[in-house]
Amino acid sequence: MTARSREGRTPRERYRSQVRAEIKERAWEQIAASGAPGLSLNAIAKQMGLSGPALYRYFSGRDELITELVRDAYRSLADAFGAAAESGADLAGLGRTMRAWALDDPQRYFLVFGTPVPGYHAPDDVTVIARGVMAHMLDAARRVEGPADDTALQAHLAREEHRRWAGDHPADPAALRRALTFWTRLHGVLSLELAGHFTGMAFDPALLYGAELDTLTHAVP
Amino acid sequence: MTARSREGRTPRERYRSQVRAEIKERAWEQIAASGAPGLSLNAIAKQMGLSGPALYRYFSGRDELITELVRDAYRSLADAFGAAAESGADLAGLGRTMRAWALDDPQRYFLVFGTPVPGYHAPDDVTVIARGVMAHMLDAARRVEGPADDTALQAHLAREEHRRWAGDHPADPAALRRALTFWTRLHGVLSLELAGHFTGMAFDPALLYGAELDTLTHAVP
DNA sequence: TGTACATCAGTGAACGCGCGTTCACTGATGTAC
DNA sequence: TGTACATCAGTGAACGCGCGTTCACTGATGTAC
């Protein structure tokens, strides 16, 4: 008879997911050390005291492992946003959450928002998870009060949204614009900072980041 | 006797620099096709109808080639900025120049501003060229009129600048702040766009870019 | 102008390495009766 | 409780590949007298 723990998982299943988790952990360590392009299945196996082919019991190949890491990265950011929103964070709160998430593991940030590897295309479900992240930003952007002056961009967003939803559920263009600006401005500071482009420039990137956050919550533009 | 053309370059020297140039050209093609991590000396040699070791007559190794490409990329951006400034471009003009330069060869943009390869450190002279790019932005930022309200960031920049120059030649903190914001905001839009993060979102990134440009030339924040 | 020599681009073989991935297999663990 | 069978984690050998880099060499080009 099968020994089933709670949740109906057999010991074998539990073992499987533990090993899978350890593989991913070592993969993150490798990525942190030498970036995504340097990720090697054989190196992970060796580090775990396994032979290379053993990993193929857990992932169909290198690509699937990377995809899984991307998924996890998106999910963890979505979770962080979710938790922040849960405890009443506004747009600025999400911004601080994003910065903390990025600094926590810069290479994880770059895996998701960094230079794309030509030729690699993430599966569709990753896009869905990414949209979940965007949804959190949109939600918070919607709750920002203050005048949103009518720009050409906003009109453009309104037009495109109407076309997409055929007039049914167009998103608030002002919120959309704010969410986009939130994303690009914070990404601009974060990615340059994490890439080391501010080193030797004698200023605290956190203050620049904070200044950008202020422009977003007080008034846009 | 040596046949010297104008500039005192012998035919051999001319030949050398032609081959060097072709190597770099093929290198750029490869980077465009498969990114910087996929750059391979052997592949370049094969494409030129040469054997692998032949390239070592022209570059001391892979790292020197990459460094040279980074240098060229920075220089071409600095040149583009210089030409724009020459013909009277303001900060917005530099912004449009930067976008054109980025779209012209996205992988070149990423080579310079994208995810850093852990472990690789550019030589010092690259930093000097990079500072030249920043100088153009600062120059244009200085010529923007309009109220620059006093923020904590600005005060911070003023303090740090004073410390760096020991009170001698501190840069105008308002201009510094504007140049930094110029850089990060435009990079934010550009890098997300080039990385394909806006695909499927049904809006024109150029308009978002333009909106950010407007915020920079009209009033900051 | 011709000859002896030096320079230097490019070759081919080789080294050592690591990669992803396949395959047939062993041996332990779980399952069914 | 014991026995026969099925499942499945992991191994070791092998395949084919490409990488950066070194080395001793050939042959063409330039130089000096």
Short mmCIF file of C-alpha atoms (C1' of nucleotides) in Angstrom, two decimals:
data_model
loop_
_atom_site.label_atom_id
_atom_site.label_comp_id
_atom_site.label_asym_id
_atom_site.label_seq_id
_atom_site.Cartn_x
_atom_site.Cartn_y
_atom_site.Cartn_z
CA MET A 1 0.00 0.00 0.00
CA THR A 2 1.17 3.49 -0.73
CA ALA A 3 2.16 5.59 2.25
CA ARG A 4 0.40 8.87 1.58
CA SER A 5 1.06 11.94 3.68
CA ARG A 6 -1.38 14.81 3.84
CA GLU A 7 -2.09 16.33 0.46
CA GLY A 8 -2.02 12.86 -1.02
CA ARG A 9 1.67 13.02 -1.94
CA THR A 10 3.59 9.81 -1.85
CA PRO A 11 7.11 9.81 -0.44
CA ARG A 12 8.41 9.43 -3.97
CA GLU A 13 6.53 12.49 -5.12
CA ARG A 14 7.79 14.43 -2.16
CA TYR A 15 11.33 13.34 -2.89
CA ARG A 16 10.96 14.32 -6.54
CA SER A 17 9.85 17.81 -5.72
CA GLN A 18 12.61 18.21 -3.16
CA VAL A 19 15.25 17.31 -5.70
CA ARG A 20 13.61 19.55 -8.28
CA ALA A 21 13.72 22.37 -5.77
CA GLU A 22 17.38 21.75 -5.02
CA ILE A 23 18.22 21.77 -8.71
CA LYS A 24 16.54 25.15 -9.04
CA GLU A 25 18.36 26.45 -5.99
CA ARG A 26 21.75 25.50 -7.40
CA ALA A 27 20.69 26.96 -10.73
CA TRP A 28 19.99 30.30 -9.06
CA GLU A 29 23.37 30.19 -7.38
CA GLN A 30 25.02 29.61 -10.72
CA ILE A 31 23.08 32.40 -12.36
CA ALA A 32 24.05 34.72 -9.54
CA ALA A 33 27.67 33.78 -10.07
CA SER A 34 27.97 33.83 -13.83
CA GLY A 35 24.68 34.95 -15.31
CA ALA A 36 22.02 33.09 -17.21
CA PRO A 37 24.15 32.27 -20.26
CA GLY A 38 26.57 30.38 -18.04
CA LEU A 39 23.95 28.06 -16.62
CA SER A 40 25.08 24.47 -17.08
CA LEU A 41 23.17 21.30 -16.25
CA ASN A 42 26.36 19.32 -15.83
CA ALA A 43 27.77 21.83 -13.41
CA ILE A 44 24.59 21.71 -11.33
CA ALA A 45 24.66 17.93 -11.28
CA LYS A 46 28.28 17.84 -10.21
CA GLN A 47 27.56 20.30 -7.42
CA MET A 48 24.79 18.04 -6.16
CA GLY A 49 26.97 14.95 -6.34
CA LEU A 50 24.97 13.53 -9.22
CA SER A 51 25.90 12.58 -12.73
CA GLY A 52 24.79 14.87 -15.54
CA PRO A 53 22.12 12.70 -17.09
CA ALA A 54 20.38 12.31 -13.71
CA LEU A 55 18.88 15.79 -14.09
CA TYR A 56 16.91 14.64 -17.11
CA ARG A 57 14.65 12.79 -14.69
CA TYR A 58 13.55 16.20 -13.42
CA PHE A 59 13.76 18.53 -16.39
CA SER A 60 13.45 17.71 -20.04
CA GLY A 61 16.49 19.85 -20.74
CA ARG A 62 18.25 23.11 -20.16
CA ASP A 63 15.52 25.19 -21.74
CA GLU A 64 12.81 23.82 -19.52
CA LEU A 65 14.89 24.56 -16.44
CA ILE A 66 15.44 28.16 -17.51
CA THR A 67 11.78 28.59 -18.33
CA GLU A 68 10.90 27.27 -14.90
CA LEU A 69 13.27 29.77 -13.30
CA VAL A 70 11.70 32.61 -15.25
CA ARG A 71 8.28 31.44 -14.12
CA ASP A 72 9.40 31.33 -10.50
CA ALA A 73 10.93 34.78 -10.77
CA TYR A 74 7.74 36.29 -12.14
CA ARG A 75 5.68 34.48 -9.55
CA SER A 76 7.81 35.72 -6.68
CA LEU A 77 7.48 39.30 -7.89
CA ALA A 78 3.74 38.88 -8.30
CA ASP A 79 3.57 37.42 -4.81
CA ALA A 80 5.57 40.28 -3.36
CA PHE A 81 3.26 42.76 -5.05
CA GLY A 82 0.25 40.80 -3.83
CA ALA A 83 1.47 40.80 -0.25
CA ALA A 84 2.21 44.52 -0.42
CA ALA A 85 -1.22 45.28 -1.83
CA GLU A 86 -2.80 43.07 0.81
CA SER A 87 -1.29 45.22 3.53
CA GLY A 88 -2.56 48.37 1.93
CA ALA A 89 0.44 49.50 -0.10
CA ASP A 90 -0.13 52.22 -2.66
CA LEU A 91 1.82 52.70 -5.88
CA ALA A 92 4.83 54.01 -3.99
CA GLY A 93 4.67 50.94 -1.78
CA LEU A 94 4.79 48.71 -4.85
CA GLY A 95 7.77 50.69 -6.05
CA ARG A 96 9.62 50.05 -2.81
CA THR A 97 8.64 46.40 -3.01
CA MET A 98 10.03 46.18 -6.51
CA ARG A 99 13.30 47.71 -5.50
CA ALA A 100 13.68 45.35 -2.56
CA TRP A 101 12.88 42.42 -4.82
CA ALA A 102 15.46 43.51 -7.36
CA LEU A 103 18.23 44.15 -4.85
CA ASP A 104 17.51 40.83 -3.20
CA ASP A 105 18.84 39.04 -6.27
CA PRO A 106 20.00 41.23 -9.14
CA GLN A 107 20.53 38.33 -11.51
CA ARG A 108 16.95 37.23 -10.95
CA TYR A 109 15.89 40.70 -11.92
CA PHE A 110 18.00 40.57 -15.05
CA LEU A 111 16.76 37.11 -15.94
CA VAL A 112 13.29 38.60 -16.28
CA PHE A 113 13.87 42.20 -17.32
CA GLY A 114 17.38 42.09 -18.74
CA THR A 115 18.83 41.52 -22.16
CA PRO A 116 16.83 38.89 -23.98
CA VAL A 117 18.68 35.93 -25.43
CA PRO A 118 18.11 36.05 -29.18
CA GLY A 119 16.29 32.94 -30.26
CA TYR A 120 14.78 32.06 -26.91
CA HIS A 121 11.07 32.59 -26.61
CA ALA A 122 9.26 31.99 -23.36
CA PRO A 123 6.15 29.78 -23.53
CA ASP A 124 2.75 31.42 -23.41
CA ASP A 125 1.99 30.67 -19.77
CA VAL A 126 4.93 32.86 -18.77
CA THR A 127 3.26 35.77 -20.50
CA VAL A 128 0.16 35.09 -18.47
CA ILE A 129 2.10 35.25 -15.21
CA ALA A 130 3.79 38.43 -16.40
CA ARG A 131 0.37 39.94 -16.97
CA GLY A 132 -0.40 39.20 -13.32
CA VAL A 133 2.49 41.41 -12.30
CA MET A 134 1.21 44.15 -14.58
CA ALA A 135 -2.27 43.77 -13.09
CA HIS A 136 -0.96 44.65 -9.65
CA MET A 137 0.66 47.77 -11.00
CA LEU A 138 -2.53 48.74 -12.80
CA ASP A 139 -4.61 48.23 -9.66
CA ALA A 140 -2.39 50.51 -7.66
CA ALA A 141 -2.20 53.04 -10.48
CA ARG A 142 -5.97 53.22 -10.55
CA ARG A 143 -6.03 54.26 -6.92
CA VAL A 144 -3.73 57.23 -7.40
CA GLU A 145 -5.69 60.45 -7.25
CA GLY A 146 -4.53 63.67 -8.75
CA PRO A 147 -4.94 65.29 -12.12
CA ALA A 148 -3.91 63.21 -15.08
CA ASP A 149 -3.59 65.72 -17.82
CA ASP A 150 -4.63 64.61 -21.24
CA THR A 151 -1.65 63.78 -23.36
CA ALA A 152 -1.31 62.38 -26.85
CA LEU A 153 -0.11 59.16 -25.29
CA GLN A 154 -3.22 58.87 -23.17
CA ALA A 155 -5.49 59.37 -26.16
CA HIS A 156 -3.50 56.76 -28.02
CA LEU A 157 -3.86 54.29 -25.16
CA ALA A 158 -7.58 54.90 -25.00
CA ARG A 159 -7.94 54.28 -28.73
CA GLU A 160 -5.93 51.08 -28.67
CA GLU A 161 -7.73 49.76 -25.63
CA HIS A 162 -11.07 50.36 -27.25
CA ARG A 163 -9.96 48.51 -30.34
CA ARG A 164 -8.69 45.58 -28.28
CA TRP A 165 -11.77 45.11 -26.21
CA ALA A 166 -14.16 46.21 -28.90
CA GLY A 167 -15.53 48.84 -26.56
CA ASP A 168 -16.34 46.37 -23.82
CA HIS A 169 -13.73 46.55 -21.10
CA PRO A 170 -11.23 49.22 -21.96
CA ALA A 171 -8.85 49.97 -19.14
CA ASP A 172 -8.74 53.45 -17.72
CA PRO A 173 -6.18 55.13 -19.98
CA ALA A 174 -4.93 57.42 -17.25
CA ALA A 175 -4.23 54.43 -15.01
CA LEU A 176 -2.63 52.56 -17.88
CA ARG A 177 -0.35 55.46 -18.58
CA ARG A 178 0.59 55.75 -14.95
CA ALA A 179 1.30 52.03 -14.65
CA LEU A 180 3.49 52.07 -17.74
CA THR A 181 5.38 55.10 -16.54
CA PHE A 182 5.75 53.51 -13.13
CA TRP A 183 7.28 50.47 -14.72
CA THR A 184 9.64 52.18 -17.14
CA ARG A 185 10.91 54.86 -14.77
CA LEU A 186 11.67 52.47 -11.97
CA HIS A 187 13.16 49.94 -14.32
CA GLY A 188 15.34 52.68 -15.76
CA VAL A 189 16.90 53.50 -12.42
CA LEU A 190 17.05 49.93 -11.18
CA SER A 191 18.61 48.33 -14.21
CA LEU A 192 21.28 50.98 -14.64
CA GLU A 193 22.05 50.80 -10.94
CA LEU A 194 22.26 47.00 -10.87
CA ALA A 195 24.36 46.98 -14.02
CA GLY A 196 26.85 49.17 -12.21
CA HIS A 197 26.49 52.21 -14.44
CA PHE A 198 26.37 54.56 -11.47
CA THR A 199 29.54 53.33 -9.83
CA GLY A 200 32.06 56.10 -9.48
CA MET A 201 29.37 58.71 -9.85
CA ALA A 202 29.21 59.50 -6.16
CA PHE A 203 25.52 59.55 -5.44
CA ASP A 204 23.03 57.27 -3.79
CA PRO A 205 20.81 55.54 -6.36
CA ALA A 206 18.20 55.01 -3.68
CA LEU A 207 17.57 58.76 -3.61
CA LEU A 208 17.19 58.92 -7.37
CA TYR A 209 14.80 56.00 -7.14
CA GLY A 210 12.88 57.75 -4.39
CA ALA A 211 12.67 60.93 -6.44
CA GLU A 212 11.19 58.99 -9.34
CA LEU A 213 8.71 57.35 -6.98
CA ASP A 214 7.62 60.80 -5.82
CA THR A 215 6.92 61.97 -9.36
CA LEU A 216 4.67 58.98 -9.82
CA THR A 217 2.54 59.29 -6.73
CA HIS A 218 2.29 63.05 -6.61
CA ALA A 219 1.58 63.94 -10.19
CA VAL A 220 2.20 62.54 -13.64
CA PRO A 221 4.02 63.73 -15.57
CA MET B 1 61.68 51.64 -49.73
CA THR B 2 58.34 51.67 -48.05
CA ALA B 3 55.40 52.84 -50.11
CA ARG B 4 53.67 55.29 -47.83
CA SER B 5 50.29 56.74 -48.62
CA ARG B 6 49.09 59.93 -47.02
CA GLU B 7 48.98 59.73 -43.23
CA GLY B 8 52.16 57.73 -43.35
CA ARG B 9 50.41 54.36 -43.39
CA THR B 10 52.13 51.57 -45.20
CA PRO B 11 50.06 49.16 -47.32
CA ARG B 12 50.56 46.54 -44.65
CA GLU B 13 49.21 48.82 -41.97
CA ARG B 14 46.26 49.66 -44.16
CA TYR B 15 45.62 45.98 -44.77
CA ARG B 16 45.81 45.24 -41.05
CA SER B 17 43.23 47.82 -40.15
CA GLN B 18 40.96 46.66 -42.94
CA VAL B 19 41.00 43.10 -41.65
CA ARG B 20 40.54 44.32 -38.10
CA ALA B 21 37.53 46.27 -39.27
CA GLU B 22 36.06 43.26 -41.04
CA ILE B 23 36.51 41.12 -37.95
CA LYS B 24 34.58 43.66 -35.93
CA GLU B 25 31.90 43.84 -38.58
CA ARG B 26 31.35 40.10 -38.50
CA ALA B 27 31.43 40.25 -34.73
CA TRP B 28 28.58 42.73 -34.75
CA GLU B 29 26.61 40.53 -37.08
CA GLN B 30 27.08 37.61 -34.74
CA ILE B 31 26.07 39.67 -31.73
CA ALA B 32 22.97 40.83 -33.55
CA ALA B 33 22.11 37.22 -34.32
CA SER B 34 22.83 35.53 -31.02
CA GLY B 35 23.84 38.13 -28.47
CA ALA B 36 27.15 38.92 -26.89
CA PRO B 37 27.54 35.65 -24.98
CA GLY B 38 27.40 33.76 -28.30
CA LEU B 39 30.30 35.64 -29.82
CA SER B 40 32.88 33.15 -31.07
CA LEU B 41 36.27 33.86 -32.59
CA ASN B 42 36.29 30.59 -34.49
CA ALA B 43 32.91 31.31 -36.02
CA ILE B 44 34.07 34.75 -37.17
CA ALA B 45 37.21 33.28 -38.70
CA LYS B 46 35.24 30.61 -40.53
CA GLN B 47 32.88 33.23 -41.89
CA MET B 48 35.83 35.18 -43.24
CA GLY B 49 37.40 32.13 -44.80
CA LEU B 50 40.23 32.13 -42.30
CA SER B 51 41.42 29.63 -39.77
CA GLY B 52 40.70 30.33 -36.12
CA PRO B 53 44.21 31.16 -34.95
CA ALA B 54 44.57 33.78 -37.69
CA LEU B 55 42.49 36.21 -35.64
CA TYR B 56 45.13 36.24 -32.94
CA ARG B 57 47.22 38.38 -35.28
CA TYR B 58 44.58 41.08 -34.81
CA PHE B 59 43.23 40.65 -31.32
CA SER B 60 44.92 39.18 -28.32
CA GLY B 61 41.82 37.17 -27.57
CA ARG B 62 38.07 37.17 -27.24
CA ASP B 63 38.04 39.62 -24.36
CA GLU B 64 40.00 42.25 -26.24
CA LEU B 65 37.63 41.97 -29.19
CA ILE B 66 34.60 42.46 -26.97
CA THR B 67 36.21 45.37 -25.20
CA GLU B 68 36.94 46.94 -28.57
CA LEU B 69 33.30 46.52 -29.57
CA VAL B 70 32.16 48.15 -26.36
CA ARG B 71 34.53 51.02 -27.00
CA ASP B 72 33.22 51.46 -30.54
CA ALA B 73 29.64 51.38 -29.33
CA TYR B 74 30.25 54.10 -26.76
CA ARG B 75 32.17 56.14 -29.27
CA SER B 76 29.41 55.93 -31.87
CA LEU B 77 26.85 57.11 -29.32
CA ALA B 78 29.13 59.92 -28.21
CA ASP B 79 29.63 60.86 -31.87
CA ALA B 80 25.89 60.83 -32.54
CA PHE B 81 25.35 63.07 -29.51
CA GLY B 82 28.17 65.30 -30.63
CA ALA B 83 26.73 65.69 -34.11
CA ALA B 84 23.28 66.41 -32.71
CA ALA B 85 24.65 69.02 -30.33
CA GLU B 86 26.65 70.52 -33.17
CA SER B 87 23.49 71.13 -35.13
CA GLY B 88 21.82 72.78 -32.18
CA ALA B 89 19.88 69.89 -30.66
CA ASP B 90 18.48 70.42 -27.19
CA LEU B 91 17.88 67.73 -24.57
CA ALA B 92 14.86 66.42 -26.47
CA GLY B 93 17.00 66.23 -29.58
CA LEU B 94 19.54 64.12 -27.74
CA GLY B 95 16.70 61.91 -26.62
CA ARG B 96 15.58 61.35 -30.19
CA THR B 97 19.17 60.71 -31.19
CA MET B 98 19.50 58.11 -28.48
CA ARG B 99 16.37 56.32 -29.57
CA ALA B 100 17.48 56.24 -33.19
CA TRP B 101 20.87 54.92 -32.14
CA ALA B 102 19.28 52.19 -30.05
CA LEU B 103 16.80 51.08 -32.70
CA ASP B 104 19.55 51.05 -35.29
CA ASP B 105 21.13 48.08 -33.55
CA PRO B 106 19.42 46.84 -30.41
CA GLN B 107 22.14 44.37 -29.56
CA ARG B 108 24.69 47.16 -29.65
CA TYR B 109 22.52 49.02 -27.17
CA PHE B 110 22.35 45.97 -24.93
CA LEU B 111 26.06 45.35 -25.19
CA VAL B 112 26.57 48.70 -23.50
CA PHE B 113 23.52 49.17 -21.30
CA GLY B 114 22.22 45.65 -20.91
CA THR B 115 22.79 42.88 -18.41
CA PRO B 116 26.42 42.86 -17.35
CA VAL B 117 28.32 39.62 -17.64
CA PRO B 118 29.40 38.72 -14.10
CA GLY B 119 33.15 38.63 -13.93
CA TYR B 120 33.84 40.85 -16.90
CA HIS B 121 35.15 44.30 -16.08
CA ALA B 122 35.75 46.84 -18.81
CA PRO B 123 39.17 48.53 -18.78
CA ASP B 124 39.44 52.04 -17.45
CA ASP B 125 39.58 53.82 -20.78
CA VAL B 126 36.06 52.58 -21.52
CA THR B 127 34.84 54.40 -18.45
CA VAL B 128 36.46 57.54 -19.80
CA ILE B 129 34.60 57.25 -23.10
CA ALA B 130 31.36 56.58 -21.21
CA ARG B 131 31.93 59.78 -19.30
CA GLY B 132 32.06 61.56 -22.64
CA VAL B 133 28.54 60.38 -23.38
CA MET B 134 27.41 61.61 -19.99
CA ALA B 135 29.09 64.96 -20.64
CA HIS B 136 26.90 65.55 -23.68
CA MET B 137 23.79 64.84 -21.64
CA LEU B 138 24.98 67.19 -18.91
CA ASP B 139 25.67 69.94 -21.41
CA ALA B 140 22.19 69.73 -22.85
CA ALA B 141 20.65 69.42 -19.40
CA ARG B 142 22.35 72.63 -18.37
CA ARG B 143 20.66 74.50 -21.20
CA VAL B 144 17.14 73.52 -20.15
CA GLU B 145 15.40 76.44 -18.56
CA GLY B 146 12.46 76.13 -16.26
CA PRO B 147 12.11 75.82 -12.52
CA ALA B 148 14.04 72.99 -10.94
CA ASP B 149 12.40 72.62 -7.58
CA ASP B 150 14.65 71.75 -4.72
CA THR B 151 14.39 68.10 -3.88
CA ALA B 152 16.21 65.93 -1.40
CA LEU B 153 17.97 64.30 -4.33
CA GLN B 154 19.24 67.63 -5.59
CA ALA B 155 20.59 68.56 -2.21
CA HIS B 156 22.25 65.17 -2.01
CA LEU B 157 23.85 65.64 -5.43
CA ALA B 158 25.11 69.07 -4.45
CA ARG B 159 26.66 67.69 -1.27
CA GLU B 160 28.37 64.80 -3.04
CA GLU B 161 29.65 67.00 -5.82
CA HIS B 162 31.15 69.42 -3.33
CA ARG B 163 32.87 66.60 -1.56
CA ARG B 164 34.25 65.19 -4.82
CA TRP B 165 35.66 68.43 -6.11
CA ALA B 166 36.54 69.81 -2.72
CA GLY B 167 34.48 72.87 -3.47
CA ASP B 168 36.31 73.67 -6.66
CA HIS B 169 34.24 72.64 -9.66
CA PRO B 170 30.99 71.16 -8.48
CA ALA B 171 28.53 70.54 -11.28
CA ASP B 172 25.20 72.30 -11.21
CA PRO B 173 23.07 69.89 -9.16
CA ALA B 174 19.89 70.78 -11.04
CA ALA B 175 21.53 69.94 -14.36
CA LEU B 176 23.00 66.78 -12.89
CA ARG B 177 19.63 65.68 -11.68
CA ARG B 178 18.07 66.43 -15.05
CA ALA B 179 20.77 64.52 -16.92
CA LEU B 180 20.40 61.50 -14.65
CA THR B 181 16.65 61.52 -14.98
CA PHE B 182 17.00 61.92 -18.74
CA TRP B 183 19.16 58.87 -18.86
CA THR B 184 17.16 56.61 -16.59
CA ARG B 185 13.74 57.46 -17.96
CA LEU B 186 14.72 57.00 -21.57
CA HIS B 187 16.65 53.86 -20.80
CA GLY B 188 13.62 52.54 -18.97
CA VAL B 189 11.38 52.83 -22.00
CA LEU B 190 14.02 51.82 -24.53
CA SER B 191 15.31 48.73 -22.80
CA LEU B 192 11.88 47.32 -22.03
CA GLU B 193 10.79 48.03 -25.58
CA LEU B 194 13.86 46.46 -27.17
CA ALA B 195 13.60 43.47 -24.87
CA GLY B 196 10.10 42.91 -26.21
CA HIS B 197 8.25 43.49 -22.95
CA PHE B 198 5.64 45.63 -24.67
CA THR B 199 4.73 43.12 -27.36
CA GLY B 200 1.11 42.20 -27.16
CA MET B 201 0.31 45.32 -25.20
CA ALA B 202 -1.14 47.19 -28.14
CA PHE B 203 0.44 50.59 -27.91
CA ASP B 204 3.18 52.43 -29.66
CA PRO B 205 6.32 52.66 -27.52
CA ALA B 206 7.42 55.69 -29.50
CA LEU B 207 4.57 57.67 -27.97
CA LEU B 208 5.50 56.58 -24.48
CA TYR B 209 9.07 57.59 -25.25
CA GLY B 210 7.88 60.92 -26.56
CA ALA B 211 5.80 61.52 -23.46
CA GLU B 212 8.84 60.91 -21.28
CA LEU B 213 10.86 63.28 -23.42
CA ASP B 214 8.22 65.95 -22.87
CA THR B 215 8.41 65.60 -19.10
CA LEU B 216 12.15 66.20 -19.31
CA THR B 217 12.19 69.31 -21.45
CA HIS B 218 9.12 70.98 -20.04
CA ALA B 219 9.60 70.57 -16.34
CA VAL B 220 11.25 68.16 -13.97
CA PRO B 221 9.79 66.37 -12.22
"C1'" DT C 1 68.35 46.14 -60.70
"C1'" DG C 2 69.33 42.14 -58.22
"C1'" DT C 3 70.17 39.64 -54.10
"C1'" DA C 4 70.12 38.49 -49.00
"C1'" DC C 5 67.54 39.05 -45.22
"C1'" DA C 6 63.69 40.33 -42.04
"C1'" DT C 7 58.96 40.82 -41.21
"C1'" DC C 8 54.64 39.08 -40.74
"C1'" DA C 9 49.88 36.97 -42.30
"C1'" DG C 10 48.03 32.77 -42.19
"C1'" DT C 11 47.92 27.47 -41.66
"C1'" DG C 12 47.14 22.94 -39.57
"C1'" DA C 13 47.65 20.13 -35.80
"C1'" DA C 14 47.03 19.73 -31.22
"C1'" DC C 15 45.56 20.51 -26.19
"C1'" DG C 16 42.20 20.48 -22.82
"C1'" DC C 17 37.92 21.62 -21.81
"C1'" DG C 18 32.91 21.68 -21.11
"C1'" DC C 19 28.62 21.46 -23.10
"C1'" DG C 20 23.71 19.10 -23.96
"C1'" DT C 21 21.88 14.94 -24.75
"C1'" DT C 22 20.99 9.57 -25.78
"C1'" DC C 23 21.15 5.05 -24.31
"C1'" DA C 24 21.34 0.60 -22.17
"C1'" DC C 25 22.00 -0.69 -17.64
"C1'" DT C 26 21.74 -1.52 -12.26
"C1'" DG C 27 19.72 -1.40 -8.01
"C1'" DA C 28 16.64 0.34 -4.76
"C1'" DT C 29 11.85 1.33 -3.65
"C1'" DG C 30 7.07 0.73 -3.96
"C1'" DT C 31 2.88 -2.28 -5.32
"C1'" DA C 32 -0.26 -6.26 -5.70
"C1'" DC C 33 -1.70 -10.49 -4.38
"C1'" DT D 1 3.81 -11.89 6.04
"C1'" DG D 2 6.15 -13.24 2.02
"C1'" DT D 3 6.84 -13.33 -2.84
"C1'" DA D 4 6.66 -11.74 -7.81
"C1'" DC D 5 6.51 -7.88 -10.36
"C1'" DA D 6 6.55 -2.91 -11.79
"C1'" DT D 7 8.26 1.54 -11.22
"C1'" DC D 8 11.74 4.70 -11.29
"C1'" DA D 9 16.21 7.28 -9.62
"C1'" DG D 10 20.62 7.27 -10.92
"C1'" DT D 11 24.98 5.57 -13.44
"C1'" DG D 12 28.69 5.32 -16.87
"C1'" DA D 13 29.91 5.28 -21.44
"C1'" DA D 14 29.46 7.43 -25.54
"C1'" DC D 15 28.33 10.91 -29.36
"C1'" DG D 16 29.18 15.07 -31.58
"C1'" DC D 17 30.07 19.49 -30.99
"C1'" DG D 18 32.34 23.98 -30.41
"C1'" DC D 19 35.09 26.69 -27.71
"C1'" DG D 20 39.68 29.59 -26.72
"C1'" DT D 21 44.26 29.24 -27.22
"C1'" DT D 22 49.46 27.57 -28.17
"C1'" DC D 23 52.82 26.28 -31.28
"C1'" DA D 24 55.96 25.23 -34.96
"C1'" DC D 25 55.62 25.96 -39.62
"C1'" DT D 26 55.16 27.95 -44.68
"C1'" DG D 27 55.03 31.36 -47.97
"C1'" DA D 28 54.32 35.87 -49.44
"C1'" DT D 29 55.61 40.70 -48.89
"C1'" DG D 30 58.54 44.37 -47.73
"C1'" DT D 31 63.44 46.20 -46.68
"C1'" DA D 32 68.42 47.18 -47.13
"C1'" DC D 33 72.39 47.29 -49.60
#
